[in-house]
Each structure stands twice: as C-alpha cells, then as structure tokens.
Amino acid sequence: MLKVMVLGAASPVSELVIEDLETNADVEYVFYNSDIVTPTELQEMLTGVNVIFCNLPAGNIDQNILTVFEVLRSKQQVLNQFIFLTEAGVNGELNDQAQLTAEQQEIRWQQQYAIKIIDEEEINYTVIRQSPLTRQSTGKLTIYQEGEPMPLGTVSITNIAQISLEAIFTEQFVNQSIGLLDHLTTEEAK
C-alpha cells in the first residue's frame, strides 16, 4: 500500500491532492499543516511513508527539507518518491532576476538549496516549478523541462494538482524538474 505524506496541507493545490488521495482505497495518507517542521512531530507521522508531496511555504524551505531528511535518516527510512512544489524561476528559467528584491532572492536561494538536498538523497524526485497560481485554467498547459527558458505567466491550481498526482502515481516525471504554465502574462503574450 502506498502511504503519502502531504506537507503543507493548507494550500488549495494540496487540498485537491488530498481530495483525490481520499478517494483511492489503495492509498493511505497523512498531512502536516505547518510551515515549521520539527523532528519530534515528524518522527511518528513519517512511519511507513514512502512518498512525500511537499507544498510548504517558501520561507525557510531549505531548513524544513533538511529536517525531514534528518528524521528519515534517523529512522533509517527510505522514500520511494519526493514531489516538491516550488516557484518558477528557481532554476533561472525566467528572465526575472533583475526584478527580485533581496528578500525574494534569499527565498529563491533557499528553494535552490532545498532542491539540492533532495537531489543529494539519491531518491526518485519530481520538482514542479509553478508559475503564480490562478483558480481556473485559461489556456493549454505547457510543461517546460529543466534548462528550457520559460515565459512569465500563470497556472491553475487544478493543473498543478493534476500533474502532482501524476508524479505520485506514475513514473512520468521521475527525476525531472518541470515548469508549468497555462497562461502567458500580457507582456509575454505580445
């Protein structure tokens, strides 16, 4: 049986993922609805988990991911898959560096370090680089591979949840960093 931990369950994307997990009889799930991960709380919750879907807030994400893997190592527990939602631009695929404040740049570095931590664990992972979220899709979903330039735009929470579930249940995006976009911003669309 697949046991999924949803980290960051208070987001609209996570809520859609949880709705789907609830309807699947072959899946057990637990969720942690906080942006501060502490080892004590994680010890018991991680028992038996083989997939982590991480949609925690961006601030201190590197420390939160580090804590998750420290707890897993202390339990000698191995994951099958780690799905990590982050912002578009974290891999330098957006032409937005000059527009970032010092705080935004620091958060981006934390996200980059979190991805490095996940990669160094040598487990299957999927990094989903999401554009700013919208409630409804306004166009065809486009997937951008790592290293491929990506325009500025938005993506619907439904599309992010759908791709996240594909990452959980299939091997389609294993060991990939994918950017998602379903609507270009006005400037990019010109």
PDB file of N, CA and C in Angstrom, residues 53 81-94 115 125-133 141-151 155 159-168 170-182:
ATOM      1  N   PHE A  53       4.741  14.487  -0.645  1.00  0.00           N
ATOM      2  CA  PHE A  53       4.312  15.579  -1.509  1.00  0.00           C
ATOM      3  C   PHE A  53       4.502  16.846  -0.695  1.00  0.00           C
ATOM      4  N   GLN A  81       9.637   8.230  -3.383  1.00  0.00           N
ATOM      5  CA  GLN A  81       9.454   9.407  -4.227  1.00  0.00           C
ATOM      6  C   GLN A  81       9.272  10.644  -3.354  1.00  0.00           C
ATOM      7  N   PHE A  82       9.807  11.769  -3.831  1.00  0.00           N
ATOM      8  CA  PHE A  82       9.635  13.069  -3.182  1.00  0.00           C
ATOM      9  C   PHE A  82       9.187  14.051  -4.253  1.00  0.00           C
ATOM     10  N   ILE A  83       7.979  14.600  -4.100  1.00  0.00           N
ATOM     11  CA  ILE A  83       7.455  15.582  -5.037  1.00  0.00           C
ATOM     12  C   ILE A  83       7.527  16.939  -4.346  1.00  0.00           C
ATOM     13  N   PHE A  84       8.209  17.881  -4.969  1.00  0.00           N
ATOM     14  CA  PHE A  84       8.481  19.177  -4.362  1.00  0.00           C
ATOM     15  C   PHE A  84       7.939  20.289  -5.235  1.00  0.00           C
ATOM     16  N   LEU A  85       6.985  21.069  -4.702  1.00  0.00           N
ATOM     17  CA  LEU A  85       6.463  22.225  -5.415  1.00  0.00           C
ATOM     18  C   LEU A  85       7.277  23.453  -5.037  1.00  0.00           C
ATOM     19  N   THR A  86       7.712  24.170  -6.036  1.00  0.00           N
ATOM     20  CA  THR A  86       8.488  25.383  -5.842  1.00  0.00           C
ATOM     21  C   THR A  86       8.039  26.400  -6.881  1.00  0.00           C
ATOM     22  N   GLU A  87       8.623  27.568  -6.854  1.00  0.00           N
ATOM     23  CA  GLU A  87       8.208  28.611  -7.787  1.00  0.00           C
ATOM     24  C   GLU A  87       8.978  28.541  -9.101  1.00  0.00           C
ATOM     25  N   ALA A  88       8.316  28.975 -10.156  1.00  0.00           N
ATOM     26  CA  ALA A  88       9.004  29.115 -11.433  1.00  0.00           C
ATOM     27  C   ALA A  88      10.102  30.161 -11.261  1.00  0.00           C
ATOM     28  N   GLY A  89      11.226  29.939 -11.905  1.00  0.00           N
ATOM     29  CA  GLY A  89      12.354  30.853 -11.809  1.00  0.00           C
ATOM     30  C   GLY A  89      13.473  30.323 -10.941  1.00  0.00           C
ATOM     31  N   VAL A  90      13.182  29.284 -10.159  1.00  0.00           N
ATOM     32  CA  VAL A  90      14.186  28.759  -9.233  1.00  0.00           C
ATOM     33  C   VAL A  90      15.386  28.171  -9.967  1.00  0.00           C
ATOM     34  N   ASN A  91      15.203  27.741 -11.195  1.00  0.00           N
ATOM     35  CA  ASN A  91      16.315  27.201 -11.985  1.00  0.00           C
ATOM     36  C   ASN A  91      16.864  28.222 -12.981  1.00  0.00           C
ATOM     37  N   GLY A  92      16.499  29.488 -12.820  1.00  0.00           N
ATOM     38  CA  GLY A  92      16.983  30.515 -13.728  1.00  0.00           C
ATOM     39  C   GLY A  92      16.308  30.517 -15.075  1.00  0.00           C
ATOM     40  N   GLU A  93      15.157  29.854 -15.179  1.00  0.00           N
ATOM     41  CA  GLU A  93      14.479  29.743 -16.472  1.00  0.00           C
ATOM     42  C   GLU A  93      13.663  30.978 -16.828  1.00  0.00           C
ATOM     43  N   LEU A  94      13.422  31.857 -15.853  1.00  0.00           N
ATOM     44  CA  LEU A  94      12.699  33.102 -16.115  1.00  0.00           C
ATOM     45  C   LEU A  94      13.683  34.255 -16.227  1.00  0.00           C
ATOM     46  N   ILE A 115      16.215  21.970  -3.168  1.00  0.00           N
ATOM     47  CA  ILE A 115      16.282  21.052  -4.310  1.00  0.00           C
ATOM     48  C   ILE A 115      17.592  20.274  -4.282  1.00  0.00           C
ATOM     49  N   TYR A 125      12.653  11.766  -7.418  1.00  0.00           N
ATOM     50  CA  TYR A 125      12.046  13.043  -7.069  1.00  0.00           C
ATOM     51  C   TYR A 125      11.395  13.645  -8.298  1.00  0.00           C
ATOM     52  N   THR A 126      10.512  14.585  -8.053  1.00  0.00           N
ATOM     53  CA  THR A 126       9.967  15.440  -9.098  1.00  0.00           C
ATOM     54  C   THR A 126       9.891  16.840  -8.511  1.00  0.00           C
ATOM     55  N   VAL A 127      10.497  17.797  -9.190  1.00  0.00           N
ATOM     56  CA  VAL A 127      10.394  19.199  -8.806  1.00  0.00           C
ATOM     57  C   VAL A 127       9.402  19.835  -9.764  1.00  0.00           C
ATOM     58  N   ILE A 128       8.362  20.434  -9.207  1.00  0.00           N
ATOM     59  CA  ILE A 128       7.347  21.107 -10.011  1.00  0.00           C
ATOM     60  C   ILE A 128       7.488  22.608  -9.781  1.00  0.00           C
ATOM     61  N   ARG A 129       7.957  23.293 -10.823  1.00  0.00           N
ATOM     62  CA  ARG A 129       8.169  24.742 -10.755  1.00  0.00           C
ATOM     63  C   ARG A 129       6.902  25.411 -11.256  1.00  0.00           C
ATOM     64  N   GLN A 130       6.139  25.956 -10.320  1.00  0.00           N
ATOM     65  CA  GLN A 130       4.840  26.503 -10.676  1.00  0.00           C
ATOM     66  C   GLN A 130       4.883  28.017 -10.856  1.00  0.00           C
ATOM     67  N   SER A 131       4.234  28.466 -11.918  1.00  0.00           N
ATOM     68  CA  SER A 131       4.017  29.891 -12.128  1.00  0.00           C
ATOM     69  C   SER A 131       3.012  30.356 -11.079  1.00  0.00           C
ATOM     70  N   PRO A 132       2.797  31.673 -10.930  1.00  0.00           N
ATOM     71  CA  PRO A 132       1.762  32.136  -9.995  1.00  0.00           C
ATOM     72  C   PRO A 132       0.432  31.444 -10.276  1.00  0.00           C
ATOM     73  N   LEU A 133      -0.291  31.118  -9.211  1.00  0.00           N
ATOM     74  CA  LEU A 133      -1.500  30.307  -9.322  1.00  0.00           C
ATOM     75  C   LEU A 133      -2.748  31.125  -9.623  1.00  0.00           C
ATOM     76  N   LEU A 141      -2.126  23.696 -20.894  1.00  0.00           N
ATOM     77  CA  LEU A 141      -0.981  23.501 -20.005  1.00  0.00           C
ATOM     78  C   LEU A 141       0.261  23.199 -20.832  1.00  0.00           C
ATOM     79  N   THR A 142       1.329  23.935 -20.543  1.00  0.00           N
ATOM     80  CA  THR A 142       2.618  23.703 -21.183  1.00  0.00           C
ATOM     81  C   THR A 142       3.605  23.305 -20.100  1.00  0.00           C
ATOM     82  N   ILE A 143       4.377  22.255 -20.384  1.00  0.00           N
ATOM     83  CA  ILE A 143       5.398  21.774 -19.449  1.00  0.00           C
ATOM     84  C   ILE A 143       6.762  22.147 -20.011  1.00  0.00           C
ATOM     85  N   TYR A 144       7.558  22.826 -19.182  1.00  0.00           N
ATOM     86  CA  TYR A 144       8.907  23.247 -19.568  1.00  0.00           C
ATOM     87  C   TYR A 144       9.919  22.390 -18.814  1.00  0.00           C
ATOM     88  N   GLN A 145      10.833  21.783 -19.543  1.00  0.00           N
ATOM     89  CA  GLN A 145      11.860  20.946 -18.930  1.00  0.00           C
ATOM     90  C   GLN A 145      12.940  21.822 -18.299  1.00  0.00           C
ATOM     91  N   GLU A 146      13.708  21.248 -17.404  1.00  0.00           N
ATOM     92  CA  GLU A 146      14.803  21.965 -16.756  1.00  0.00           C
ATOM     93  C   GLU A 146      15.775  22.478 -17.811  1.00  0.00           C
ATOM     94  N   GLY A 147      16.184  23.740 -17.663  1.00  0.00           N
ATOM     95  CA  GLY A 147      17.106  24.354 -18.601  1.00  0.00           C
ATOM     96  C   GLY A 147      16.431  25.027 -19.780  1.00  0.00           C
ATOM     97  N   GLU A 148      15.151  24.757 -19.966  1.00  0.00           N
ATOM     98  CA  GLU A 148      14.407  25.360 -21.063  1.00  0.00           C
ATOM     99  C   GLU A 148      13.855  26.715 -20.598  1.00  0.00           C
ATOM    100  N   PRO A 149      14.120  27.798 -21.349  1.00  0.00           N
ATOM    101  CA  PRO A 149      13.576  29.101 -20.960  1.00  0.00           C
ATOM    102  C   PRO A 149      12.053  29.034 -20.836  1.00  0.00           C
ATOM    103  N   MET A 150      11.526  29.797 -19.876  1.00  0.00           N
ATOM    104  CA  MET A 150      10.097  29.754 -19.593  1.00  0.00           C
ATOM    105  C   MET A 150       9.570  31.181 -19.518  1.00  0.00           C
ATOM    106  N   PRO A 151       8.480  31.487 -20.213  1.00  0.00           N
ATOM    107  CA  PRO A 151       7.939  32.845 -20.149  1.00  0.00           C
ATOM    108  C   PRO A 151       7.191  33.088 -18.834  1.00  0.00           C
ATOM    109  N   VAL A 155      -0.610  29.620 -13.823  1.00  0.00           N
ATOM    110  CA  VAL A 155      -1.057  28.236 -13.980  1.00  0.00           C
ATOM    111  C   VAL A 155      -2.173  27.990 -12.971  1.00  0.00           C
ATOM    112  N   ASN A 159      -4.444  22.330 -12.588  1.00  0.00           N
ATOM    113  CA  ASN A 159      -3.366  21.749 -13.385  1.00  0.00           C
ATOM    114  C   ASN A 159      -2.182  21.342 -12.517  1.00  0.00           C
ATOM    115  N   ILE A 160      -1.840  22.154 -11.517  1.00  0.00           N
ATOM    116  CA  ILE A 160      -0.745  21.787 -10.614  1.00  0.00           C
ATOM    117  C   ILE A 160      -1.108  20.511  -9.861  1.00  0.00           C
ATOM    118  N   ALA A 161      -2.332  20.436  -9.346  1.00  0.00           N
ATOM    119  CA  ALA A 161      -2.765  19.239  -8.609  1.00  0.00           C
ATOM    120  C   ALA A 161      -2.746  18.010  -9.513  1.00  0.00           C
ATOM    121  N   GLN A 162      -3.205  18.150 -10.751  1.00  0.00           N
ATOM    122  CA  GLN A 162      -3.232  17.023 -11.689  1.00  0.00           C
ATOM    123  C   GLN A 162      -1.829  16.495 -11.960  1.00  0.00           C
ATOM    124  N   ILE A 163      -0.891  17.393 -12.236  1.00  0.00           N
ATOM    125  CA  ILE A 163       0.488  16.972 -12.502  1.00  0.00           C
ATOM    126  C   ILE A 163       1.109  16.386 -11.233  1.00  0.00           C
ATOM    127  N   SER A 164       0.793  16.944 -10.079  1.00  0.00           N
ATOM    128  CA  SER A 164       1.295  16.409  -8.809  1.00  0.00           C
ATOM    129  C   SER A 164       0.821  14.982  -8.593  1.00  0.00           C
ATOM    130  N   LEU A 165      -0.451  14.719  -8.883  1.00  0.00           N
ATOM    131  CA  LEU A 165      -0.983  13.365  -8.740  1.00  0.00           C
ATOM    132  C   LEU A 165      -0.339  12.409  -9.746  1.00  0.00           C
ATOM    133  N   GLU A 166      -0.092  12.881 -10.955  1.00  0.00           N
ATOM    134  CA  GLU A 166       0.627  12.043 -11.926  1.00  0.00           C
ATOM    135  C   GLU A 166       2.016  11.698 -11.396  1.00  0.00           C
ATOM    136  N   ALA A 167       2.673  12.656 -10.760  1.00  0.00           N
ATOM    137  CA  ALA A 167       4.001  12.404 -10.188  1.00  0.00           C
ATOM    138  C   ALA A 167       3.921  11.393  -9.048  1.00  0.00           C
ATOM    139  N   ILE A 168       2.856  11.443  -8.263  1.00  0.00           N
ATOM    140  CA  ILE A 168       2.690  10.500  -7.152  1.00  0.00           C
ATOM    141  C   ILE A 168       2.430   9.090  -7.664  1.00  0.00           C
ATOM    142  N   THR A 170       2.542   7.824 -11.028  1.00  0.00           N
ATOM    143  CA  THR A 170       3.208   7.275 -12.210  1.00  0.00           C
ATOM    144  C   THR A 170       4.690   7.626 -12.147  1.00  0.00           C
ATOM    145  N   GLU A 171       5.423   7.118 -13.083  1.00  0.00           N
ATOM    146  CA  GLU A 171       6.851   7.438 -13.167  1.00  0.00           C
ATOM    147  C   GLU A 171       7.133   8.437 -14.294  1.00  0.00           C
ATOM    148  N   GLN A 172       6.089   9.122 -14.746  1.00  0.00           N
ATOM    149  CA  GLN A 172       6.221  10.003 -15.891  1.00  0.00           C
ATOM    150  C   GLN A 172       7.221  11.140 -15.660  1.00  0.00           C
ATOM    151  N   PHE A 173       7.314  11.664 -14.456  1.00  0.00           N
ATOM    152  CA  PHE A 173       8.173  12.821 -14.203  1.00  0.00           C
ATOM    153  C   PHE A 173       9.307  12.509 -13.225  1.00  0.00           C
ATOM    154  N   VAL A 174       9.689  11.248 -13.110  1.00  0.00           N
ATOM    155  CA  VAL A 174      10.729  10.860 -12.157  1.00  0.00           C
ATOM    156  C   VAL A 174      12.053  11.525 -12.511  1.00  0.00           C
ATOM    157  N   ASN A 175      12.677  12.082 -11.476  1.00  0.00           N
ATOM    158  CA  ASN A 175      13.982  12.744 -11.574  1.00  0.00           C
ATOM    159  C   ASN A 175      13.983  13.883 -12.593  1.00  0.00           C
ATOM    160  N   GLN A 176      12.879  14.608 -12.618  1.00  0.00           N
ATOM    161  CA  GLN A 176      12.745  15.757 -13.506  1.00  0.00           C
ATOM    162  C   GLN A 176      12.364  16.996 -12.714  1.00  0.00           C
ATOM    163  N   SER A 177      12.766  18.134 -13.235  1.00  0.00           N
ATOM    164  CA  SER A 177      12.316  19.439 -12.752  1.00  0.00           C
ATOM    165  C   SER A 177      11.514  20.037 -13.892  1.00  0.00           C
ATOM    166  N   ILE A 178      10.212  20.193 -13.666  1.00  0.00           N
ATOM    167  CA  ILE A 178       9.332  20.669 -14.739  1.00  0.00           C
ATOM    168  C   ILE A 178       8.671  21.986 -14.334  1.00  0.00           C
ATOM    169  N   GLY A 179       8.605  22.900 -15.287  1.00  0.00           N
ATOM    170  CA  GLY A 179       7.905  24.164 -15.089  1.00  0.00           C
ATOM    171  C   GLY A 179       6.534  24.078 -15.732  1.00  0.00           C
ATOM    172  N   LEU A 180       5.524  24.648 -15.057  1.00  0.00           N
ATOM    173  CA  LEU A 180       4.155  24.565 -15.564  1.00  0.00           C
ATOM    174  C   LEU A 180       3.576  25.953 -15.792  1.00  0.00           C
ATOM    175  N   LEU A 181       2.883  26.095 -16.912  1.00  0.00           N
ATOM    176  CA  LEU A 181       2.303  27.371 -17.310  1.00  0.00           C
ATOM    177  C   LEU A 181       1.086  27.080 -18.179  1.00  0.00           C
ATOM    178  N   ASP A 182      -0.033  27.778 -17.937  1.00  0.00           N
ATOM    179  CA  ASP A 182      -1.165  27.614 -18.849  1.00  0.00           C
ATOM    180  C   ASP A 182      -1.713  28.949 -19.362  1.00  0.00           C
TER     181      ASP A 182
END
